[in-house]
């Protein structure tokens, strides 16, 4: 009789470990696909030589700045922007290996735009792009983002110190206000998705969805067209609300799962107690 109860218990336990096994697997899947968990680019000659004593002191900070950048995290290294061959120390900076050197200010937008296609298009069509092309008086990408220490974009790039270099802050302020609410909502959803991920919930599709909404929304800034931004904000609000609904549901499911785990634990505790009492019952 006891052996049968033990067998039943063993079966139950193995079933439970499958439940927890899934949970763990999902957790790891969520964790390992997080963008920031990607490995750093392998050591290469551009970085080695540019960080060495051989480098001119005024250029030494570049590798350090780059290492702290959003690009470094996403494995965009020196040669991805400047060309050249990071695996061959002698010919690393040879034009025959695709090295293009340092872009002139006028070349910067297309230099960055070979990867940021949507943005460079918005930019050239904007008041800034047109002024930059006509007279060099508009800002280019590096005026606002820097070149090596480029960080994840944020609405706070729009600030009085930067935006009053060439004109008054009025239009910049209006733009920031128009962008603020949507940006705030996106930031909150990002945190909630991260929280769900750390709880082991599989939210990759939602993360991707949010990422593409965010990317599209942020491209919009570069038009510096206040009316356009105001008009399109409604459309973005609707898309964000839909995603918000899904996230709420996932939180509800998570709460349910927690209760379920607690329930399973209780069942085990009950079973354990029964088994204990049973084993104490005197045998005839
Ligand atoms: C063996 C050392 C060495 C290697 C390897 C190396 N560099 Fe350089 N690089 C230098 C030095 C030294 C300078 C400064 C030259 C000067 O200003 O006289 C320089 C300058 C540069 C410049 C500025 C050029 C300009 O037009 O002003 C860029 C951009 C650059 N390197 C990128 C790279 C990239 C990308 C790689 C890898 C594909 C690389 N470097 C590999 C030593 C190196
Ligand atoms: C996101 C693209 C990007 C990446 C990645 C990048 N650079 Fe640059 N780099 C630029 C731009 C744009 C300029 C020109 C504007 C400037 O001087 O700030 C530049 C300029 C330079 C210069 C000339 C600076 C001067 O003052 O003359 C050097 C040297 C250089 N880069 C080296 C590197 C090295 C080494 C790496 C990797 C550690 C690297 N860059 C990674 C975009 C990039
Ligand atoms: C070889 C392709 C490539 C080039 C060239 C390049 N970038 Fe990027 N950039 C990326 C990738 C990949 C990411 C990371 C994915 C992302 O966040 O969109 C990124 C991210 C960024 C971000 C942060 C985006 C965010 O999500 O907040 C900014 C800002 C940025 N790049 C600006 C620039 C500027 C300015 C230049 C030129 C000096 C430049 N990039 C050149 C590929 C590139
Ligand atoms: C390097 C100089 C420079 C910087 C820095 C700069 N701007 Fe401009 N901006 C211009 C020029 C030039 C124009 C076109 C002439 C004008 O309308 O004043 C312009 C126009 C504008 C316009 C009107 C566009 C239109 O179509 O009517 C807005 C809005 C604007 N800028 C916002 C900003 C914001 C926001 C920042 C800071 C993130 C900024 N600017 C930083 C030079 C600059
Ligand atoms: C006048 C300042 C300014 C200029 C010029 C500018 N940017 Fe931006 N950029 C911003 C601001 C501000 C944001 C963030 C907007 C937001 O959060 O809504 C941003 C966002 C971005 C992003 C993030 C978008 C995403 O996918 O999340 C990238 C990438 C980027 N810029 C690249 C560029 C490139 C490439 C150029 C040149 C062609 C450029 N920027 C020119 C201010 C500027």
XYZ file of C-alpha atoms and ligand atoms in Angstrom:
499
model
C 0.000 0.000 0.000
C 2.734 2.449 1.024
C 4.708 1.678 -2.114
C 1.655 2.580 -4.197
C 1.320 5.922 -2.449
C 5.035 6.547 -2.981
C 4.678 5.690 -6.645
C 1.748 8.092 -6.994
C 3.777 10.770 -5.227
C 6.761 10.189 -7.506
C 4.529 10.517 -10.553
C 3.044 13.726 -9.234
C 6.487 15.118 -8.499
C 7.780 14.363 -11.972
C 4.696 16.023 -13.459
C 5.394 19.090 -11.329
C 9.012 19.225 -12.443
C 7.785 19.358 -16.033
C 5.673 22.387 -15.136
C 8.655 24.074 -13.468
C 10.943 22.930 -16.270
C 8.823 24.809 -18.827
C 8.888 27.837 -16.641
C 12.665 27.753 -16.495
C 13.010 27.143 -20.210
C 10.768 30.084 -20.959
C 12.674 32.231 -18.537
C 15.972 31.413 -20.181
C 14.553 31.919 -23.643
C 13.303 35.359 -22.622
C 16.538 36.211 -20.897
C 18.895 35.093 -23.628
C 17.064 36.914 -26.384
C 17.277 40.231 -24.551
C 19.170 42.625 -26.779
C 21.692 43.536 -24.090
C 22.753 39.955 -23.459
C 24.456 39.680 -26.865
C 28.204 39.104 -26.731
C 30.607 41.964 -27.484
C 32.400 41.961 -30.844
C 35.558 39.836 -30.740
C 38.820 41.711 -30.189
C 39.962 43.201 -33.508
C 42.956 45.163 -34.825
C 41.166 48.508 -35.200
C 40.288 48.518 -31.519
C 43.638 47.054 -30.405
C 45.796 49.575 -32.265
C 43.489 52.509 -31.519
C 43.618 51.689 -27.776
C 47.400 51.192 -27.705
C 50.254 53.514 -26.727
C 51.022 53.929 -30.433
C 47.863 56.032 -30.808
C 47.893 59.824 -30.787
C 46.676 60.962 -27.351
C 43.868 63.097 -28.836
C 42.453 60.058 -30.649
C 42.809 57.641 -27.719
C 39.419 58.413 -26.197
C 37.591 57.218 -29.315
C 37.823 53.481 -28.577
C 36.726 54.075 -24.964
C 33.771 56.193 -26.042
C 32.766 53.598 -28.574
C 32.957 50.774 -26.001
C 30.360 52.596 -23.897
C 28.051 53.209 -26.856
C 24.762 51.687 -27.916
C 26.436 50.659 -31.180
C 29.078 48.586 -29.338
C 26.302 46.731 -27.535
C 24.737 45.952 -30.868
C 28.024 44.787 -32.372
C 28.420 47.765 -34.704
C 32.200 48.251 -34.624
C 34.714 50.682 -36.203
C 34.819 48.966 -39.600
C 30.999 48.890 -39.861
C 31.085 52.691 -40.064
C 34.565 53.434 -41.435
C 35.136 50.341 -43.571
C 38.522 48.605 -43.600
C 39.632 45.174 -42.457
C 39.740 44.584 -38.692
C 41.459 41.198 -39.132
C 44.558 42.455 -40.957
C 46.741 44.833 -38.906
C 48.910 45.889 -41.847
C 46.125 46.631 -44.327
C 43.384 47.522 -41.856
C 43.058 51.080 -43.147
C 43.687 50.405 -46.800
C 41.132 51.763 -49.287
C 41.521 48.393 -51.042
C 39.877 46.874 -47.982
C 37.000 49.308 -48.151
C 38.393 51.886 -45.709
C 36.616 55.231 -46.198
C 38.274 57.145 -43.361
C 36.711 60.020 -41.511
C 33.598 61.506 -43.126
C 33.510 65.261 -43.752
C 30.576 67.004 -42.037
C 28.700 67.110 -45.358
C 29.108 63.340 -45.742
C 27.855 62.468 -42.266
C 24.095 62.046 -42.963
C 24.611 59.479 -45.733
C 27.458 57.875 -43.764
C 24.979 57.109 -40.947
C 22.073 56.748 -43.350
C 23.481 53.655 -45.050
C 22.055 51.809 -42.034
C 19.415 54.249 -40.725
C 17.565 54.405 -44.017
C 14.186 55.722 -42.842
C 15.738 58.395 -40.684
C 18.086 59.799 -43.279
C 15.176 60.133 -45.684
C 13.101 62.047 -43.107
C 16.151 64.125 -42.340
C 16.911 65.216 -45.925
C 13.230 66.153 -46.388
C 13.197 68.213 -43.182
C 13.938 71.871 -42.511
C 17.212 70.764 -40.894
C 18.317 68.607 -43.832
C 17.424 71.292 -46.353
C 19.243 74.016 -44.406
C 22.257 71.720 -43.984
C 22.412 70.940 -47.683
C 21.884 74.541 -48.813
C 24.204 76.362 -46.421
C 25.659 73.892 -43.873
C 23.683 75.804 -41.196
C 21.373 72.965 -40.171
C 22.535 70.295 -37.698
C 23.697 66.897 -38.985
C 23.360 63.537 -37.167
C 26.470 63.991 -35.024
C 25.396 67.493 -33.865
C 22.602 65.829 -31.872
C 23.844 62.239 -31.302
C 27.645 62.554 -31.227
C 29.765 60.176 -33.297
C 31.399 57.573 -31.015
C 29.594 57.854 -27.733
C 26.149 57.412 -29.303
C 23.528 56.352 -26.792
C 19.994 55.017 -27.079
C 17.895 57.869 -28.408
C 15.686 59.734 -25.975
C 13.357 62.690 -26.043
C 15.750 64.533 -23.686
C 18.130 65.020 -26.608
C 15.698 67.882 -27.220
C 17.001 70.334 -24.657
C 17.542 74.030 -24.350
C 21.339 73.912 -24.467
C 21.466 71.988 -27.770
C 18.435 73.412 -29.548
C 19.241 77.072 -28.864
C 22.658 76.859 -30.522
C 21.140 78.075 -33.789
C 17.601 79.399 -33.043
C 15.145 80.016 -30.211
C 13.720 77.162 -28.120
C 10.022 77.835 -28.878
C 9.528 75.324 -31.697
C 11.712 72.754 -29.944
C 9.561 73.041 -26.822
C 6.345 72.560 -28.795
C 7.822 69.455 -30.430
C 8.934 67.988 -27.138
C 5.435 68.494 -25.718
C 3.866 66.779 -28.710
C 6.206 63.792 -28.381
C 6.175 63.566 -24.610
C 3.018 61.522 -23.830
C 3.621 58.872 -26.476
C 7.254 58.578 -25.473
C 6.254 58.230 -21.808
C 3.735 55.481 -22.587
C 6.342 53.621 -24.661
C 8.825 53.868 -21.784
C 6.290 52.449 -19.309
C 5.404 49.547 -21.600
C 9.092 48.803 -22.078
C 9.508 48.454 -18.299
C 6.434 46.234 -18.006
C 7.659 43.952 -20.778
C 11.030 43.683 -19.042
C 9.279 42.799 -15.786
C 7.233 40.087 -17.506
C 10.406 38.752 -19.103
C 12.202 38.554 -15.776
C 9.199 36.611 -14.432
C 9.716 34.082 -17.220
C 6.772 35.094 -19.403
C 7.449 34.755 -23.111
C 6.924 38.250 -24.518
C 9.298 38.372 -27.464
C 6.561 39.141 -29.965
C 5.286 42.016 -27.856
C 8.812 43.302 -27.366
C 9.331 43.247 -31.128
C 6.016 44.962 -31.724
C 6.875 47.709 -29.242
C 10.322 48.025 -30.764
C 8.918 48.644 -34.233
C 6.324 51.150 -32.955
C 9.090 52.949 -31.093
C 11.426 52.937 -34.085
C 8.744 54.306 -36.386
C 7.653 56.897 -33.865
C 11.189 58.140 -33.261
C 11.891 58.480 -36.948
C 9.097 61.033 -36.907
C 11.130 63.473 -34.826
C 13.554 63.969 -37.684
C 10.868 65.572 -39.835
C 10.876 68.434 -37.239
C 7.378 69.086 -38.600
C 5.210 69.923 -35.587
C 1.889 69.554 -37.444
C 2.824 66.173 -38.890
C 3.903 64.924 -35.454
C 0.639 66.090 -33.851
C -1.451 64.443 -36.576
C 0.278 61.112 -36.377
C 0.244 60.945 -32.580
C -3.400 59.700 -32.642
C -2.488 56.774 -34.840
C 0.392 55.817 -32.539
C -1.852 56.108 -29.462
C -4.247 53.523 -30.917
C -1.451 51.053 -31.651
C 0.031 51.530 -28.205
C -3.360 51.014 -26.501
C -3.795 47.672 -28.273
C -0.400 46.514 -27.051
C -1.181 47.807 -23.567
C -4.297 45.600 -23.483
C -2.235 42.522 -24.279
C 0.320 43.340 -21.590
C -2.457 43.745 -18.988
C -3.748 40.277 -19.894
C -0.284 38.788 -19.545
C -0.011 40.243 -16.048
C -3.363 38.664 -15.169
C -2.149 35.291 -16.472
C 1.023 35.648 -14.449
C -0.963 36.242 -11.260
C -3.047 33.165 -12.068
C 0.106 31.094 -12.574
C 1.482 32.209 -9.243
C -1.730 31.138 -7.513
C -1.570 27.825 -9.324
C 1.993 27.184 -8.084
C 0.900 27.979 -4.550
C -1.993 25.546 -5.003
C 0.386 22.761 -6.149
C 2.595 23.376 -3.117
C -0.410 23.093 -0.841
C -1.391 19.798 -2.483
C 2.091 18.456 -1.819
C 2.085 19.628 1.768
C -1.295 17.894 2.209
C -0.038 14.709 0.597
C 3.089 14.751 2.763
C 1.047 15.126 5.922
C -1.299 12.304 4.893
C 1.629 10.062 4.112
C 3.215 10.856 7.456
C 0.007 10.076 9.358
C -0.473 6.954 7.299
C 3.013 5.669 8.101
C 2.358 6.312 11.808
C -0.845 4.202 11.785
C -0.060 0.988 13.652
C -0.132 -2.087 11.430
C -2.223 -5.104 12.446
C 48.340 49.443 -36.515
C 47.563 50.534 -36.005
C 46.199 50.828 -36.595
C 45.243 49.942 -37.006
C 45.291 48.425 -37.024
C 44.081 50.751 -37.374
N 44.367 52.088 -37.232
Fe 43.126 53.634 -37.664
N 44.595 54.968 -37.299
C 45.833 54.647 -36.771
C 46.598 55.874 -36.581
C 48.003 55.967 -35.988
C 45.768 56.941 -37.025
C 46.100 58.427 -37.048
C 46.667 58.799 -38.367
C 46.972 60.274 -38.418
O 46.102 61.070 -38.072
O 48.094 60.579 -38.816
C 44.529 56.322 -37.477
C 43.455 57.036 -37.998
C 42.203 56.488 -38.234
C 41.045 57.244 -38.699
C 41.007 58.727 -39.038
C 41.432 58.872 -40.445
C 41.223 60.268 -40.993
O 40.777 60.345 -42.135
O 41.489 61.244 -40.272
C 40.019 56.369 -38.775
C 38.596 56.677 -39.177
C 40.531 55.061 -38.405
N 41.861 55.170 -38.084
C 39.777 53.920 -38.363
C 40.333 52.642 -38.302
C 39.600 51.419 -38.555
C 38.123 51.349 -38.896
C 40.459 50.381 -38.395
C 40.206 48.901 -38.595
C 39.569 48.500 -39.846
C 41.734 50.960 -38.042
N 41.624 52.309 -37.984
C 42.881 50.214 -37.791
C 46.295 53.365 -36.474
C 45.637 52.179 -36.744
C 28.486 54.923 -35.733
C 29.566 55.079 -36.670
C 30.973 55.101 -36.133
C 31.614 54.090 -35.464
C 31.044 52.758 -35.007
C 32.959 54.530 -35.287
N 33.135 55.786 -35.808
Fe 34.869 56.829 -35.933
N 33.891 58.437 -36.699
C 32.550 58.458 -37.014
C 32.211 59.781 -37.521
C 30.815 60.237 -37.958
C 33.393 60.539 -37.517
C 33.579 61.982 -37.991
C 33.038 62.982 -37.039
C 33.932 63.156 -35.866
O 35.134 63.378 -36.045
O 33.425 63.110 -34.760
C 34.429 59.663 -36.997
C 35.755 60.027 -36.845
C 36.778 59.163 -36.455
C 38.187 59.503 -36.351
C 38.793 60.864 -36.650
C 38.680 61.714 -35.439
C 39.358 63.059 -35.599
O 39.152 63.861 -34.667
O 40.011 63.298 -36.595
C 38.841 58.387 -35.920
C 40.328 58.252 -35.627
C 37.849 57.350 -35.726
N 36.622 57.841 -36.066
C 38.143 56.070 -35.291
C 37.200 55.137 -34.942
C 37.514 53.887 -34.267
C 38.881 53.416 -33.884
C 36.327 53.255 -34.051
C 36.077 51.968 -33.295
C 36.577 51.940 -31.933
C 35.280 54.100 -34.629
N 35.847 55.239 -35.147
C 33.939 53.768 -34.657
C 31.645 57.414 -36.898
C 31.933 56.181 -36.322
C 26.599 49.713 -40.010
C 25.290 50.184 -39.668
C 25.157 51.454 -38.836
C 25.747 52.679 -39.089
C 26.675 53.076 -40.217
C 25.228 53.561 -38.058
N 24.390 52.883 -37.216
Fe 23.359 53.637 -35.660
N 22.661 51.803 -35.170
C 22.885 50.661 -35.898
C 22.321 49.518 -35.189
C 22.321 48.063 -35.653
C 21.766 50.033 -34.014
C 21.113 49.238 -32.889
C 19.706 48.877 -33.177
C 18.824 49.997 -32.820
O 18.803 50.393 -31.664
O 18.142 50.511 -33.727
C 21.975 51.480 -34.038
C 21.495 52.359 -33.085
C 21.609 53.749 -33.155
C 20.989 54.692 -32.242
C 20.123 54.340 -31.041
C 18.751 53.884 -31.525
C 17.766 53.635 -30.411
O 17.140 52.574 -30.441
O 17.584 54.504 -29.552
C 21.317 55.950 -32.664
C 20.904 57.263 -32.035
C 22.162 55.791 -33.836
N 22.301 54.448 -34.110
C 22.712 56.849 -34.535
C 23.666 56.689 -35.551
C 24.459 57.773 -36.098
C 24.351 59.218 -35.684
C 25.280 57.209 -37.026
C 26.354 57.897 -37.846
C 27.378 58.602 -37.106
C 24.985 55.786 -37.082
N 24.026 55.502 -36.159
C 25.578 54.885 -37.948
C 23.562 50.572 -37.096
C 24.308 51.590 -37.659
C 23.331 73.586 -36.018
C 22.187 74.503 -35.889
C 20.884 73.908 -35.373
C 20.658 73.136 -34.246
C 21.676 72.646 -33.218
C 19.232 72.910 -34.193
N 18.604 73.508 -35.239
Fe 16.612 73.501 -35.652
N 16.925 74.605 -37.332
C 18.156 75.023 -37.797
C 17.994 75.717 -39.074
C 19.106 76.347 -39.879
C 16.606 75.689 -39.363
C 15.906 76.234 -40.617
C 15.737 77.695 -40.534
C 14.750 78.046 -39.487
O 13.572 77.648 -39.620
O 15.152 78.647 -38.491
C 15.963 74.997 -38.238
C 14.592 74.795 -38.121
C 13.976 74.123 -37.077
C 12.546 73.921 -36.950
C 11.473 74.427 -37.913
C 11.332 73.481 -39.072
C 10.243 73.871 -40.028
O 10.054 73.073 -40.959
O 9.604 74.885 -39.821
C 12.331 73.176 -35.823
C 10.995 72.692 -35.276
C 13.635 72.915 -35.220
N 14.610 73.527 -36.026
C 13.837 72.184 -34.098
C 15.067 71.939 -33.532
C 15.275 71.117 -32.357
C 14.176 70.395 -31.601
C 16.613 71.131 -32.076
C 17.326 70.445 -30.952
C 17.170 69.005 -30.831
C 17.254 71.933 -33.118
N 16.296 72.397 -33.951
C 18.619 72.172 -33.203
C 19.370 74.826 -37.161
C 19.577 74.134 -35.998
C 18.179 68.092 -34.265
C 18.708 66.923 -33.609
C 18.789 65.611 -34.365
C 19.361 65.389 -35.600
C 19.965 66.390 -36.548
C 19.276 63.965 -35.813
N 18.655 63.349 -34.761
Fe 18.295 61.373 -34.531
N 17.135 61.738 -32.891
C 16.993 62.978 -32.300
C 16.020 62.850 -31.218
C 15.549 63.983 -30.303
C 15.594 61.501 -31.180
C 14.600 60.854 -30.211
C 13.177 61.141 -30.649
C 12.169 60.521 -29.718
O 12.548 59.963 -28.691
O 10.982 60.614 -30.045
C 16.334 60.823 -32.237
C 16.229 59.484 -32.541
C 17.099 58.799 -33.406
C 17.207 57.368 -33.546
C 16.398 56.355 -32.804
C 15.193 55.955 -33.584
C 14.734 54.613 -33.179
O 14.714 53.779 -34.065
O 14.407 54.405 -32.017
C 18.173 57.107 -34.481
C 18.643 55.758 -34.962
C 18.643 58.393 -34.955
N 17.983 59.386 -34.276
C 19.604 58.562 -35.945
C 19.845 59.776 -36.589
C 20.557 59.907 -37.849
C 21.143 58.762 -38.642
C 20.579 61.230 -38.143
C 21.133 61.905 -39.381
C 20.593 61.491 -40.660
C 19.896 61.938 -37.055
N 19.451 61.011 -36.152
C 19.755 63.319 -36.944
C 17.662 64.121 -32.652
C 18.329 64.323 -33.856
